[in-house]
Every structure is written in structure tokens, then in C-alpha cells.
Amino acid sequence: MDARYNPQEIEPKWQGHWQSIGLDRTPSLTVDPQQPSKKFYALSMFPYPSGKLHMGHVRNYSITDVIARFKRMNGYAVLHPMGWDAFGLPAENAAIDRGVPPAQWTYQNIAQMRDQLQRLGFSYDWQREVTTCSPDYYHWTQWIFLQFWQAGLAYQQEAAVNWDPIDQTVLANEQVDSEGRSWRSGAKVEKRLLKQWFLKITAYAEQLLQDLDRLQGWPERVRIMQENWIGKSTGARVLFSSESGVGIPVFTTRPDTLWGATFLVISPEHPLVEKLTSPEQAAAVQAYQQAAASKNELDRTAEDREKTGVWTGQYAINPVNSQPIPIWIADYVLMGYGTGSIMAVPAHDQRDFEFAQKFGLPIQPVVFPADQAVEASEPLQAPYTGAGVLRHSGPLDGLPVAEAKIKVIDYLEQQGIGSAQITYRLRDWLISRQRYWGCPIPVIHCANCGLVPVPESDLPVILPENVALTGRGASPLAQLEEWRQVACPHCGQTAQRETDTMDTFIDSSWYFLRFSDARNPQQVFDSLQANGWLPVDQYVGGIEHAILHLLYSRFFTKVLRDRGLLQVDEPFLRLLTQGMVQGLTYVNPNKTGKDKWIPAHLVKPEDPRDPQTGEPLEACYATMSKSKGNGVDPEDVLRHYGADTARMFILFKAPPEKDLEWDDADVEGQFRFLHRVWRSVYEFIEQPGWAERWQVAQQGLTNLASQGSLTAAERDLRRAVHVAIQEVTEDIEVGYLFNTAISELMKLNNAMSDSGLVTSPVYAEAVLTLVKLLAPFAPHMAEELWSQLGEAGSIHQQTWPQVDAAALVADRITIVVQINGKTRGTFEAPAQITDAEQEELAKASEIAQKHLAEATIRKVIVVSKKLVNFVIA
RNA sequence: GGGCGAGUGGCGAAAUUGGUAGACGCACCGCACUCAAAAUGCGGCGGGAAACCAUGUCGGUUCGAGUCCGACCUUGCCCACCA
């Protein structure tokens, strides 16, 4: 055995070996429902193939890989796959900028990144690799779209898109900068109405909300984010009539305040605006509508929420008290939520209050604090939104708010002017993109038959490759006449293919299902396989996907369940959101924007100054990025230290959910630790007779230990071994605490080198244990040591060590002595001490003697085998 | 504005479910080895001479609080005119 640890030599060797023996292949599941396999599905969010891994990837995949390897050693059938979220805009941009076809660019990137993943030693089953831009994958994406169509969950409707008036093209949101300008032409982006495809996720709003309660293995904040995103509101729909005879429905969460509604506000985009406008106000209303239309979201927020609006010139009738109330138009009412029109109750709503104040509209309080006997005569300074009792409210007078809310619904229903209603913030999912590099929507537009889905037997609709991408003009597929024209599957007449492609979020909303049966050419997946492997037992990824990706995946799972394809309700049982990887950078406090970041390599750490201006800089950690120049390339770490060090460092440096500060010195420290482990084993093998002791350790030392033939020092070392097993196991299993798990490995290694017992069988047991416990974290080194120890098989197929409870028991324990709760000292005692003996020994101890000499003991608290606290006067 | 979370040495962080605060590591200091350095090994390392003081601040509960309760300060993230 080489005295030196040489990762550059051993890592490629084992990677090649593992590949040749198919070590990481997924075992098949027994599908007998009486005896289900102990299965575990470990999944990292698959990457976009940008061409290069970054440290965030390394962190994500290291976490999942440890879990996968740990589960395998614990006897689970593990599915641990990897794939590529390969459709998307960057490939198209590369084509526009450099003339490389998107497919070529994408597949080259995939090849590079796959190679990197393999060199990092992640135990993926590459036979199940999926690539979303490959026809054998998007075939089934299209098939799933047809399932949605058949379920009535896919539909077309006009919607606003970003339109670049210079390049005459539709832009994705990412192609519009923060000032609302096109990334290419710099033109101010306009809104344009186009027919767009939607998926009816709102039909599942209630289920998606309810089932969040079941996801106890998810971080609470992710559940809350989803809950807020779905945004359920309970209230009532009330129908107001107007002078012109048009009915105006409003949604309110405060139907109890209906008697305080003193005006109505409708959204500028509301279809009723024209009918509700008087001729003399028409010009003003149209001007306001145009102003609202030209505003983007930025303009709206930039105005600091100063209310704007215009009167229509007409009145509505408050249906409960027949009062005429003016109808206004204002952009603080959103067309996309509720009914696009509201009843304004300025006395009890902040926004309505501001609006009423600005335009001098009446304010009628109807809720008062319960203890307020007399109404204030001065006008309200602020809306009252708290609890209270109703007044001036007809049949609701005297009722508290909560009761009034219930009672008013009955009243509205009796009068035929309203009913209870639930509203969600969640909108239907706009999935069409006027882009090339995406999954074609399998629909044909026929002049005779209308919308005709492509028959399943004609799938996949292949994305053509001979496309000129310029970033200008109509949607790329629309320009391909020969591709577009197709015979209608119904009537045979010439018809047109849909030229929109799907949002790439669709591709990633079901990839975890395909992994269960990735190579199936006949079906989207075999139900037995999917039901056997799903749900994903552990999903790991970034918090940036907390809302959309996870919500869409949940939606897809439920729809496919309702189509009879799946039996699972939720795709991801446990979720871990890992923190960012941050790099050292410097900030010039006198500069703003991008210029303020000064990359660390331009700065002398002992005297950080701006290389251009000489101004002093502040050091800080920030998420690694090109613009900050603070990225660390995984390749460099691989070259210098190897994959095992990179993995160990990234797992040790911080708990997985927290942000991690990259520090080269700490990487070095991790490398040193692996060296020390290497030497612990090396020294063991250097001793004559080690092979016999190794055999003894393999048999287990339980008998030897129970015969009492171990020395005190040996029992101490053995305790350290079994404490390590217990702690590492618990840390991985219970709380993803890889940082403390690795610190336990360090403690064990320290205990071994401090013990001086290298020729004891206990040391052999320690070596055996250390190498096994290390295997999920540093798989190459563990494998190399395993082979150096004369073992033929792979360590990754060994069973995880078991704790010998007897070995954990210490001979002597430390008891703390406190006086009035303050620790004054400790003493050693036999482990089997009784409480009474413990108290006696504490009283007799030097520390106690010193402090108790002239005091009266009022009380003694004894915590078994831990401490004795004397409460003295 | 609403929601959630976090404040512990020079630094990253630990702390069994209220019981020795700072495990493990980084940095630093000293020693050994070396002509010297690197590497490695050994030792030290919250503050204070000590009594003691220390987990953002101030109170509370308790024999005992980093941990529980209340108020405040600082800070991070998510959603933000959602009726």
C-alpha cells in the first residue's frame, strides 16, 4: 500500500471499474404487493445543460448521492437517476449568436456535463438518463398534453404577450429587461393579445392546497409559499345593478361591510367599461384605459401605489339599501382576480380608503369596536379593519363581524343578489411559447374541423432541425411552410400545425415519473414501475423552485392519477432545499450596480483596494456568479484535490439548508483529513498480523468484548467506534446533518490515532467501521482502502455497520456539581451509580465542601448520571 | 404592508427534547523534525490577573435558560394594490 493518498490515480480507476461492473444500476423491484421491496427513490433536480457544472450542482448532487449510497448499504433498492432539462432559451440564443444549431449545442453540453458528473463519482444509473429534448422523451410530453386535452384541462384563449415592435417578435419574460426593453433590439416592449394555450391548474387549486398538509417532510416555508401562491379567499359574490341596466358582479371577503359600500371600482380592462360609461365621460375613460394599458408592472409599483382613477359618469345601486353609488375605474383593481370589479368600503379597507380620500368620495363606517358606545363625530383618520360590531347594517345590526359574515350570505341568497364564493389567486398556466427550442404542441388547426389533436399513433410531432433562427419576425416554426402544412387527421384537407411550443416547465413536471421506466418505447411508463418507485422519497434542489416547479409537478401527478395512470397523490415525500454556494468577493462601497463587485483575484487580501481607483474595499461572500467574478470552477478543485475532497468539504462546511461560504483553506483542511484517514489504515496494514485481526473484526468483536478480555483503553476505543456508528447513522437518517456526521468521522479517526492500539483487534474494528462510514461521503477513497484491506467486492455493496449497545456503555461518567444552578465543578463516578450515591458523592466532593461549608442546604436537585445541584440559602 | 426564518469566539459552526456553552474544523501562536522552508507530528487557542463575565438588547418563568414566554433592535428570504 502506498503511504500517500493519491486521488488523481485512484478516482478514475474506480470510476472505470464501477462502470464496467454496473455497480450503480437500479435493481428491479418486486411487484408483489404482499411483499413490497424496501425501495428508496433519491432525486436531485435535474440540471439545464449549460455546458459546465457549477458548485451549486456539486452541492446538490453530493447531498443526494450520500443519501443514495447510505440507503443502498442499508438494504434498500435505490433509484438514483439523472437527466437533462434540455429545452429552453439559451440554446436558441447560442444559435442566434454563434450559428450553432440548438440540438448540437445542447448535446455537446450534455456530453461535457455527464463527463463531469462521472468524474465526481455520483452513483447514477445512466441507463435511465432522460433528455427532455430527445424525441423519445418529448413523445410522451406530447402524449401527456393529449391526456390533459381529453380531460378538458387544456384550452386556448387570448392573452397578452411581450411584443418587440422592432424585431416583430414575441419575447419571453426573461428577454425583457427590468426597464421593459427588449434584450436584442432595445425597443420598449408592448403588450399584444394572441391566442395562447393554457392548462387548467385552477381546477386542482383546492386539492393542491389541501394536500400540502400531508407533506410533513417538506420545509414549512415551502408549504407556506405554495399556500400563499394558491391564495384561497373565502367570501361572497354580490350582484350590483346599475342605471344603465347592466349587472355588475363583485367579489368581496367582507360581505359583512356591504352597507358601508359607497362606490364601485372596476378594472380598466373590464369588458363592461364601455357600457357603463356615460357619453360625457367617454373621452376621460378611454384616456385612462390607454394610460393603464401602456403601463408595465414596473411603472405600477414605481408610482408608490398612488391611487389613480376616473369616474364613469354613472351610478350603481347598492342592493341592500338601494343607495345610488358612483362607478369608478381604477387600475388598483386587477382584471385577473375575482370578477375584476369591487365594492369599495373605504371605512374598512386601506386601498378603498386612500382612493376615497383622494377623490373625495363618501366614507360610511359600519363596524365599530365592541366597547365604543358613541360614534366619533370627526371623520376617520384611517380605515378600521379590526373586529367589532355592526351598525347601520339593517338585519346585521348588533352582530359581531364573524357572525355577520355568515348571516349576510343567507340574506344575500334569500334576496337573490349574491352567494358565498371562494376565490383563488392561482391562475391557469399559460404554456404556449412562440419559440423554437421546445416541445411542439401536438395540435392541428383545420379550417373545417377546428382544433384537432394529433392522433397518438402520429406522435411524436418531431421538432424540425432545418430552422433559421434570427430572433426576428414570427415564431420560428411558423416560418417553416413545409412543416406547418399537414393533412387534417379528421377530414384530410390541408391544415396547419400549431407552431407554438410548450413552456419548459412542462418537461420538468413529469421527468421524475419517466425515470421509473425510462427506456419504455411503448408507454409513458409502466404503471407497476411508476407506482412501485413513486413517490420520490427524497427530493433535493434549490429553493428557487419552491413554487412553480414543485406546484406544477404536483399538479401533473394528480391529473395523471385521475387519468388512471398512477396511484400516488403526491410526487415528493421529503424535500430538502439546499442553500447557495457563495464565493469571496469585494465590494467598493462608493460604486453602485454591477461595477461595485471587484473579483477577489484582482485584490490583495491584506490590503483590499480597488485596482482602478485605489479606494478601500469591503470583503464579503455572495452567491457565485460571472458578473461578480467570484466563482470557483469544480474542475479546478477536481484537479487539485479530487472528487472526494470536494464532496467532503461541501458537506462539512455548513448544514445543507444554509448558504455555504467557499473557502480554499477549508478545502485544504478536508484534504488533510482524508490523508489522516489514509494513514490510519496504512499504519494498520504495516503491522504484522493485521490480516488475522482484520478477520476477527469482520466476525465482530461482541464476543470478545463480552468475555471481558479488553483493556480499559480498548473499551474506550471501542466505545468511540460505536458512538460514531450511532451518530453518523442518526445524522444522515434523521436530519440531513452531514456536517456533524463528518465531524463524527473526524472524532473517530482522532480517537484511533490517539489510542496507540494499532495492533489491537479493536483497532481493526475501528478501521472496518471508519471505512464503511466514510463510503457514502468519499466513495473512491473508501473503495481503495477496502481493496487495500484485501477485500474483493465493492465496499458500496457492504452492509452498514450496526451499533453494539453494550459497547456504548461507559465505565465511568462525569457528574456536574452546581451551586444554585451555577456549575462549580465535576467529579468522576462509576457508570452504574444510583441517585442516592450520586448525591452522597457530590456532597463529599471537594467543590461542594468548599461552597457548602457555612451554608444551609435548602434543596438538592439530582439529575440521574448527570448533575447534582445544591440550592443554598 | 403581509408571511416565514436567523442573530453563539477572529471565522464556518456544535450543543441528547431546559442540565459542564463553543464539539468538529479553519485561521492564528508555540514546540519538534529540517541548513532552511513546505509537509507532518505534539501542545495552546471566548474575555479576564483573579473573583468572575460571556450565546443581539431588556425583562419574565425555573433549582438551573443559547434552548421556554413577552417586548425591542439588527438582518435574510418569499409574496406584495389579490378586494
GROMACS .gro file of C-alpha atoms in nm, chain A residues 387-741:
model
  355
  387ALA     CA    1  -6.305   4.301   1.487
  388GLY     CA    2  -6.618   4.471   1.616
  389VAL     CA    3  -6.991   4.502   1.599
  390LEU     CA    4  -7.207   4.602   1.302
  391ARG     CA    5  -7.423   4.916   1.287
  392HIS     CA    6  -7.618   5.092   1.014
  393SER     CA    7  -7.643   4.750   0.856
  394GLY     CA    8  -8.009   4.657   0.858
  395PRO     CA    9  -8.054   4.295   0.965
  396LEU     CA   10  -7.690   4.267   1.071
  397ASP     CA   11  -7.705   4.540   1.335
  398GLY     CA   12  -7.552   4.436   1.662
  399LEU     CA   13  -7.379   4.128   1.526
  400PRO     CA   14  -7.003   4.074   1.562
  401VAL     CA   15  -6.808   4.062   1.235
  402ALA     CA   16  -6.758   3.684   1.232
  403GLU     CA   17  -7.130   3.615   1.273
  404ALA     CA   18  -7.232   3.887   1.034
  405LYS     CA   19  -7.015   3.728   0.764
  406ILE     CA   20  -7.217   3.409   0.790
  407LYS     CA   21  -7.557   3.570   0.829
  408VAL     CA   22  -7.516   3.809   0.537
  409ILE     CA   23  -7.466   3.516   0.298
  410ASP     CA   24  -7.809   3.378   0.391
  411TYR     CA   25  -7.956   3.722   0.347
  412LEU     CA   26  -7.796   3.767   0.002
  413GLU     CA   27  -7.921   3.428  -0.110
  414GLN     CA   28  -8.276   3.498   0.013
  415GLN     CA   29  -8.279   3.829  -0.170
  416GLY     CA   30  -8.131   3.669  -0.481
  417ILE     CA   31  -7.848   3.920  -0.502
  418GLY     CA   32  -7.548   3.713  -0.406
  419SER     CA   33  -7.398   3.393  -0.272
  420ALA     CA   34  -7.096   3.251  -0.095
  421GLN     CA   35  -6.790   3.227  -0.314
  422ILE     CA   36  -6.433   3.105  -0.287
  423THR     CA   37  -6.164   3.266  -0.500
  424TYR     CA   38  -5.803   3.164  -0.561
  425ARG     CA   39  -5.510   3.378  -0.662
  426LEU     CA   40  -5.376   3.089  -0.864
  427ARG     CA   41  -5.430   3.146  -1.237
  428ASP     CA   42  -5.440   2.894  -1.516
  429TRP     CA   43  -5.097   2.812  -1.650
  430LEU     CA   44  -5.006   2.978  -1.977
  431ILE     CA   45  -4.794   2.717  -2.152
  432SER     CA   46  -4.751   2.840  -2.512
  433ARG     CA   47  -4.422   2.989  -2.615
  434GLN     CA   48  -4.358   3.141  -2.954
  435ARG     CA   49  -4.013   2.987  -2.952
  436TYR     CA   50  -3.833   2.717  -3.140
  437TRP     CA   51  -3.638   2.507  -2.888
  438GLY     CA   52  -3.926   2.347  -2.702
  439CYS     CA   53  -4.170   2.062  -2.726
  440PRO     CA   54  -4.417   2.112  -3.016
  441ILE     CA   55  -4.780   2.126  -2.908
  442PRO     CA   56  -4.945   1.830  -3.082
  443VAL     CA   57  -5.250   2.005  -3.225
  444ILE     CA   58  -5.361   2.076  -3.582
  445HIS     CA   59  -5.574   2.371  -3.687
  446CYS     CA   60  -5.820   2.268  -3.955
  447ALA     CA   61  -6.048   2.511  -4.133
  448ASN     CA   62  -6.326   2.252  -4.138
  449CYS     CA   63  -6.283   2.069  -3.808
  450GLY     CA   64  -6.134   2.334  -3.584
  451LEU     CA   65  -5.876   2.221  -3.329
  452VAL     CA   66  -5.778   1.860  -3.389
  453PRO     CA   67  -5.536   1.681  -3.158
  454VAL     CA   68  -5.262   1.484  -3.332
  455PRO     CA   69  -5.358   1.113  -3.308
  456GLU     CA   70  -5.146   0.917  -3.060
  457SER     CA   71  -5.022   0.694  -3.341
  458ASP     CA   72  -4.871   1.000  -3.513
  459LEU     CA   73  -4.668   1.101  -3.209
  460PRO     CA   74  -4.415   1.235  -3.164
  461VAL     CA   75  -4.456   1.552  -3.363
  462ILE     CA   76  -4.088   1.593  -3.442
  463LEU     CA   77  -3.929   1.930  -3.392
  464PRO     CA   78  -3.771   2.009  -3.733
  465GLU     CA   79  -3.399   2.079  -3.741
  466ASN     CA   80  -3.361   2.293  -4.052
  467VAL     CA   81  -3.474   2.614  -3.894
  468ALA     CA   82  -3.325   2.958  -3.945
  469LEU     CA   83  -3.308   3.132  -3.611
  470THR     CA   84  -3.270   3.507  -3.624
  471GLY     CA   85  -3.454   3.631  -3.318
  472ARG     CA   86  -3.668   3.841  -3.551
  473GLY     CA   87  -4.005   3.802  -3.714
  474ALA     CA   88  -4.274   3.547  -3.650
  475SER     CA   89  -4.239   3.241  -3.432
  476PRO     CA   90  -3.968   3.019  -3.591
  477LEU     CA   91  -4.187   2.717  -3.658
  478ALA     CA   92  -4.449   2.939  -3.826
  479GLN     CA   93  -4.195   3.019  -4.095
  480LEU     CA   94  -4.149   2.655  -4.194
  481GLU     CA   95  -4.421   2.619  -4.451
  482GLU     CA   96  -4.349   2.254  -4.540
  483TRP     CA   97  -4.352   2.153  -4.172
  484ARG     CA   98  -4.660   2.353  -4.090
  485GLN     CA   99  -4.880   2.216  -4.363
  486VAL     CA  100  -5.033   1.880  -4.282
  487ALA     CA  101  -5.339   1.679  -4.371
  488CYS     CA  102  -5.616   1.710  -4.115
  489PRO     CA  103  -5.643   1.376  -3.931
  490HIS     CA  104  -6.025   1.409  -3.946
  491CYS     CA  105  -6.116   1.529  -4.292
  492GLY     CA  106  -5.788   1.500  -4.481
  493GLN     CA  107  -5.798   1.861  -4.600
  494THR     CA  108  -5.482   2.068  -4.585
  495ALA     CA  109  -5.449   2.205  -4.234
  496GLN     CA  110  -5.192   2.385  -4.023
  497ARG     CA  111  -4.984   2.256  -3.735
  498GLU     CA  112  -4.975   2.450  -3.412
  499THR     CA  113  -4.647   2.643  -3.420
  500ASP     CA  114  -4.620   2.727  -3.050
  501THR     CA  115  -4.402   2.513  -2.829
  502MET     CA  116  -4.455   2.431  -2.464
  503ASP     CA  117  -4.316   2.607  -2.160
  504THR     CA  118  -4.011   2.408  -2.046
  505PHE     CA  119  -4.169   2.377  -1.702
  506ILE     CA  120  -4.393   2.115  -1.865
  507ASP     CA  121  -4.093   1.898  -1.948
  508SER     CA  122  -3.978   1.902  -1.587
  509SER     CA  123  -4.326   1.841  -1.444
  510TRP     CA  124  -4.313   1.471  -1.512
  511TYR     CA  125  -3.948   1.363  -1.562
  512PHE     CA  126  -3.942   1.201  -1.218
  513LEU     CA  127  -4.215   0.966  -1.344
  514ARG     CA  128  -4.026   0.871  -1.659
  515PHE     CA  129  -3.723   0.771  -1.452
  516SER     CA  130  -3.925   0.483  -1.313
  517ASP     CA  131  -3.936   0.329  -1.663
  518ALA     CA  132  -3.708   0.549  -1.870
  519ARG     CA  133  -3.648   0.329  -2.175
  520ASN     CA  134  -4.007   0.225  -2.239
  521PRO     CA  135  -4.082   0.284  -2.610
  522GLN     CA  136  -4.447   0.175  -2.586
  523GLN     CA  137  -4.578   0.377  -2.296
  524VAL     CA  138  -4.521   0.692  -2.097
  525PHE     CA  139  -4.431   0.449  -1.818
  526ASP     CA  140  -4.545   0.114  -1.693
  527SER     CA  141  -4.789   0.173  -1.408
  528LEU     CA  142  -4.641  -0.104  -1.196
  529GLN     CA  143  -4.298   0.054  -1.222
  530ALA     CA  144  -4.425   0.406  -1.154
  531ASN     CA  145  -4.641   0.300  -0.863
  532GLY     CA  146  -4.358   0.090  -0.726
  533TRP     CA  147  -4.095   0.362  -0.733
  534LEU     CA  148  -4.302   0.670  -0.667
  535PRO     CA  149  -4.323   0.884  -0.466
  536VAL     CA  150  -3.972   1.023  -0.469
  537ASP     CA  151  -3.856   0.952  -0.114
  538GLN     CA  152  -3.604   1.232  -0.107
  539TYR     CA  153  -3.602   1.526  -0.345
  540VAL     CA  154  -3.315   1.775  -0.324
  541GLY     CA  155  -3.287   2.108  -0.500
  542GLY     CA  156  -3.277   2.483  -0.478
  543ILE     CA  157  -3.533   2.699  -0.302
  544GLU     CA  158  -3.588   2.890  -0.629
  545HIS     CA  159  -3.814   2.604  -0.735
  546ALA     CA  160  -4.023   2.619  -0.420
  547ILE     CA  161  -4.328   2.745  -0.602
  548LEU     CA  162  -4.355   2.681  -0.975
  549HIS     CA  163  -4.171   2.357  -1.046
  550LEU     CA  164  -4.296   2.184  -0.734
  551LEU     CA  165  -4.653   2.303  -0.780
  552TYR     CA  166  -4.663   2.202  -1.146
  553SER     CA  167  -4.518   1.859  -1.066
  554ARG     CA  168  -4.782   1.809  -0.800
  555PHE     CA  169  -5.049   1.916  -1.048
  556PHE     CA  170  -4.926   1.673  -1.316
  557THR     CA  171  -4.914   1.389  -1.067
  558LYS     CA  172  -5.274   1.447  -0.964
  559VAL     CA  173  -5.400   1.475  -1.320
  560LEU     CA  174  -5.224   1.153  -1.424
  561ARG     CA  175  -5.363   0.986  -1.114
  562ASP     CA  176  -5.712   1.095  -1.217
  563ARG     CA  177  -5.647   0.956  -1.566
  564GLY     CA  178  -5.586   0.618  -1.401
  565LEU     CA  179  -5.213   0.609  -1.478
  566LEU     CA  180  -5.085   0.642  -1.125
  567GLN     CA  181  -5.192   0.566  -0.773
  568VAL     CA  182  -4.979   0.824  -0.595
  569ASP     CA  183  -5.126   1.158  -0.487
  570GLU     CA  184  -4.806   1.345  -0.423
  571PRO     CA  185  -4.479   1.310  -0.614
  572PHE     CA  186  -4.226   1.413  -0.348
  573LEU     CA  187  -4.240   1.270   0.002
  574ARG     CA  188  -3.949   1.456   0.155
  575LEU     CA  189  -3.794   1.773   0.021
  576LEU     CA  190  -3.461   1.929   0.106
  577THR     CA  191  -3.388   2.279  -0.022
  578GLN     CA  192  -3.016   2.331  -0.019
  579GLY     CA  193  -2.852   2.667   0.038
  580MET     CA  194  -2.645   2.860  -0.215
  581VAL     CA  195  -2.271   2.833  -0.257
  582GLN     CA  196  -2.111   3.171  -0.206
  583GLY     CA  197  -1.770   3.294  -0.309
  584LEU     CA  198  -1.542   3.558  -0.165
  585THR     CA  199  -1.564   3.890  -0.341
  586TYR     CA  200  -1.501   4.255  -0.268
  587VAL     CA  201  -1.737   4.549  -0.276
  588ASN     CA  202  -1.643   4.908  -0.344
  589PRO     CA  203  -1.893   5.093  -0.124
  590ASN     CA  204  -1.859   5.406  -0.339
  591LYS     CA  205  -1.980   5.236  -0.653
  592THR     CA  206  -2.322   5.105  -0.742
  593GLY     CA  207  -2.466   4.840  -0.970
  594LYS     CA  208  -2.250   4.576  -1.130
  595ASP     CA  209  -1.935   4.788  -1.104
  596LYS     CA  210  -1.925   4.766  -0.728
  597TRP     CA  211  -1.814   4.400  -0.734
  598ILE     CA  212  -1.438   4.359  -0.753
  599PRO     CA  213  -1.333   3.997  -0.816
  600ALA     CA  214  -1.111   3.854  -0.543
  601HIS     CA  215  -0.828   3.764  -0.782
  602LEU     CA  216  -0.771   4.135  -0.855
  603VAL     CA  217  -0.736   4.222  -0.487
  604LYS     CA  218  -0.461   4.176  -0.231
  605PRO     CA  219  -0.639   4.028   0.074
  606GLU     CA  220  -0.408   4.201   0.323
  607ASP     CA  221  -0.486   4.542   0.173
  608PRO     CA  222  -0.805   4.526  -0.032
  609ARG     CA  223  -0.819   4.820  -0.272
  610ASP     CA  224  -0.998   4.894  -0.594
  611PRO     CA  225  -0.738   4.828  -0.867
  612GLN     CA  226  -0.870   5.125  -1.065
  613THR     CA  227  -0.942   5.392  -0.807
  614GLY     CA  228  -0.737   5.273  -0.510
  615GLU     CA  229  -1.036   5.304  -0.279
  616PRO     CA  230  -1.055   5.059   0.014
  617LEU     CA  231  -1.286   4.763  -0.036
  618GLU     CA  232  -1.502   4.551   0.189
  619ALA     CA  233  -1.473   4.173   0.173
  620CYS     CA  234  -1.795   3.976   0.161
  621TYR     CA  235  -1.946   3.649   0.048
  622ALA     CA  236  -2.203   3.648  -0.229
  623THR     CA  237  -2.364   3.388  -0.450
  624MET     CA  238  -2.112   3.280  -0.710
  625SER     CA  239  -2.168   3.445  -1.045
  626LYS     CA  240  -1.980   3.550  -1.354
  627SER     CA  241  -2.052   3.919  -1.308
  628LYS     CA  242  -1.909   3.916  -0.957
  629GLY     CA  243  -1.610   3.713  -1.067
  630ASN     CA  244  -1.627   3.505  -0.750
  631GLY     CA  245  -1.699   3.163  -0.894
  632VAL     CA  246  -1.492   2.856  -0.819
  633ASP     CA  247  -1.476   2.604  -1.102
  634PRO     CA  248  -1.537   2.247  -0.986
  635GLU     CA  249  -1.277   2.139  -1.242
  636ASP     CA  250  -1.003   2.322  -1.053
  637VAL     CA  251  -1.100   2.152  -0.730
  638LEU     CA  252  -1.112   1.815  -0.901
  639ARG     CA  253  -0.766   1.868  -1.043
  640HIS     CA  254  -0.608   1.980  -0.717
  641TYR     CA  255  -0.784   1.768  -0.460
  642GLY     CA  256  -1.010   1.517  -0.631
  643ALA     CA  257  -1.380   1.446  -0.606
  644ASP     CA  258  -1.377   1.302  -0.255
  645THR     CA  259  -1.228   1.617  -0.104
  646ALA     CA  260  -1.471   1.836  -0.295
  647ARG     CA  261  -1.766   1.634  -0.171
  648MET     CA  262  -1.641   1.616   0.187
  649PHE     CA  263  -1.570   1.987   0.203
  650ILE     CA  264  -1.903   2.092   0.064
  651LEU     CA  265  -2.090   1.865   0.303
  652PHE     CA  266  -1.884   1.954   0.606
  653LYS     CA  267  -1.864   2.330   0.572
  654ALA     CA  268  -2.227   2.410   0.653
  655PRO     CA  269  -2.557   2.234   0.719
  656PRO     CA  270  -2.720   2.162   0.382
  657GLU     CA  271  -3.001   2.413   0.410
  658LYS     CA  272  -2.774   2.706   0.488
  659ASP     CA  273  -2.569   2.909   0.246
  660LEU     CA  274  -2.212   2.789   0.222
  661GLU     CA  275  -1.907   3.012   0.205
  662TRP     CA  276  -1.641   2.867  -0.020
  663ASP     CA  277  -1.301   2.880   0.149
  664ASP     CA  278  -0.988   2.731  -0.007
  665ALA     CA  279  -0.824   2.689   0.333
  666ASP     CA  280  -1.114   2.474   0.448
  667VAL     CA  281  -1.087   2.263   0.134
  668GLU     CA  282  -0.724   2.209   0.221
  669GLY     CA  283  -0.832   2.105   0.571
  670GLN     CA  284  -1.067   1.845   0.430
  671PHE     CA  285  -0.788   1.710   0.210
  672ARG     CA  286  -0.570   1.677   0.518
  673PHE     CA  287  -0.841   1.484   0.695
  674LEU     CA  288  -0.860   1.232   0.413
  675HIS     CA  289  -0.481   1.198   0.434
  676ARG     CA  290  -0.511   1.121   0.803
  677VAL     CA  291  -0.770   0.854   0.735
  678TRP     CA  292  -0.540   0.707   0.474
  679ARG     CA  293  -0.260   0.693   0.724
  680SER     CA  294  -0.475   0.535   0.993
  681VAL     CA  295  -0.537   0.246   0.757
  682TYR     CA  296  -0.180   0.245   0.624
  683GLU     CA  297  -0.037   0.212   0.972
  684PHE     CA  298  -0.277  -0.071   1.044
  685ILE     CA  299  -0.163  -0.266   0.740
  686GLU     CA  300   0.202  -0.200   0.821
  687GLN     CA  301   0.172  -0.407   1.140
  688PRO     CA  302   0.249  -0.779   1.104
  689GLY     CA  303  -0.052  -0.996   1.175
  690TRP     CA  304  -0.302  -0.731   1.065
  691ALA     CA  305  -0.483  -0.976   0.836
  692GLU     CA  306  -0.576  -1.202   1.129
  693ARG     CA  307  -0.703  -0.908   1.331
  694TRP     CA  308  -0.896  -0.791   1.025
  695GLN     CA  309  -1.064  -1.132   1.014
  696VAL     CA  310  -1.156  -1.103   1.381
  697ALA     CA  311  -1.304  -0.758   1.322
  698GLN     CA  312  -1.508  -0.893   1.030
  699GLN     CA  313  -1.659  -1.154   1.264
  700GLY     CA  314  -1.748  -0.881   1.509
  701LEU     CA  315  -1.599  -0.816   1.849
  702THR     CA  316  -1.913  -0.865   2.052
  703ASN     CA  317  -1.799  -1.199   2.195
  704LEU     CA  318  -1.450  -1.081   2.266
  705ALA     CA  319  -1.588  -0.777   2.444
  706SER     CA  320  -1.841  -0.968   2.650
  707GLN     CA  321  -1.568  -1.205   2.773
  708GLY     CA  322  -1.417  -0.906   2.943
  709SER     CA  323  -1.083  -0.957   2.776
  710LEU     CA  324  -1.050  -0.599   2.658
  711THR     CA  325  -0.839  -0.345   2.844
  712ALA     CA  326  -0.987  -0.017   2.959
  713ALA     CA  327  -0.816   0.163   2.670
  714GLU     CA  328  -0.958  -0.089   2.425
  715ARG     CA  329  -1.305  -0.044   2.569
  716ASP     CA  330  -1.266   0.332   2.527
  717LEU     CA  331  -1.169   0.299   2.163
  718ARG     CA  332  -1.448   0.053   2.102
  719ARG     CA  333  -1.695   0.296   2.256
  720ALA     CA  334  -1.570   0.565   2.021
  721VAL     CA  335  -1.629   0.326   1.729
  722HIS     CA  336  -1.987   0.254   1.824
  723VAL     CA  337  -2.067   0.611   1.920
  724ALA     CA  338  -1.952   0.704   1.569
  725ILE     CA  339  -2.182   0.443   1.412
  726GLN     CA  340  -2.473   0.569   1.616
  727GLU     CA  341  -2.410   0.938   1.549
  728VAL     CA  342  -2.332   0.914   1.179
  729THR     CA  343  -2.636   0.696   1.117
  730GLU     CA  344  -2.866   0.927   1.306
  731ASP     CA  345  -2.724   1.239   1.146
  732ILE     CA  346  -2.782   1.110   0.794
  733GLU     CA  347  -3.115   0.948   0.858
  734VAL     CA  348  -3.292   1.190   1.082
  735GLY     CA  349  -3.179   1.534   0.989
  736TYR     CA  350  -2.951   1.553   0.684
  737LEU     CA  351  -2.676   1.663   0.924
  738PHE     CA  352  -2.383   1.577   0.701
  739ASN     CA  353  -2.165   1.840   0.864
  740THR     CA  354  -2.192   1.678   1.206
  741ALA     CA  355  -2.174   1.330   1.055
   0.00000   0.00000   0.00000
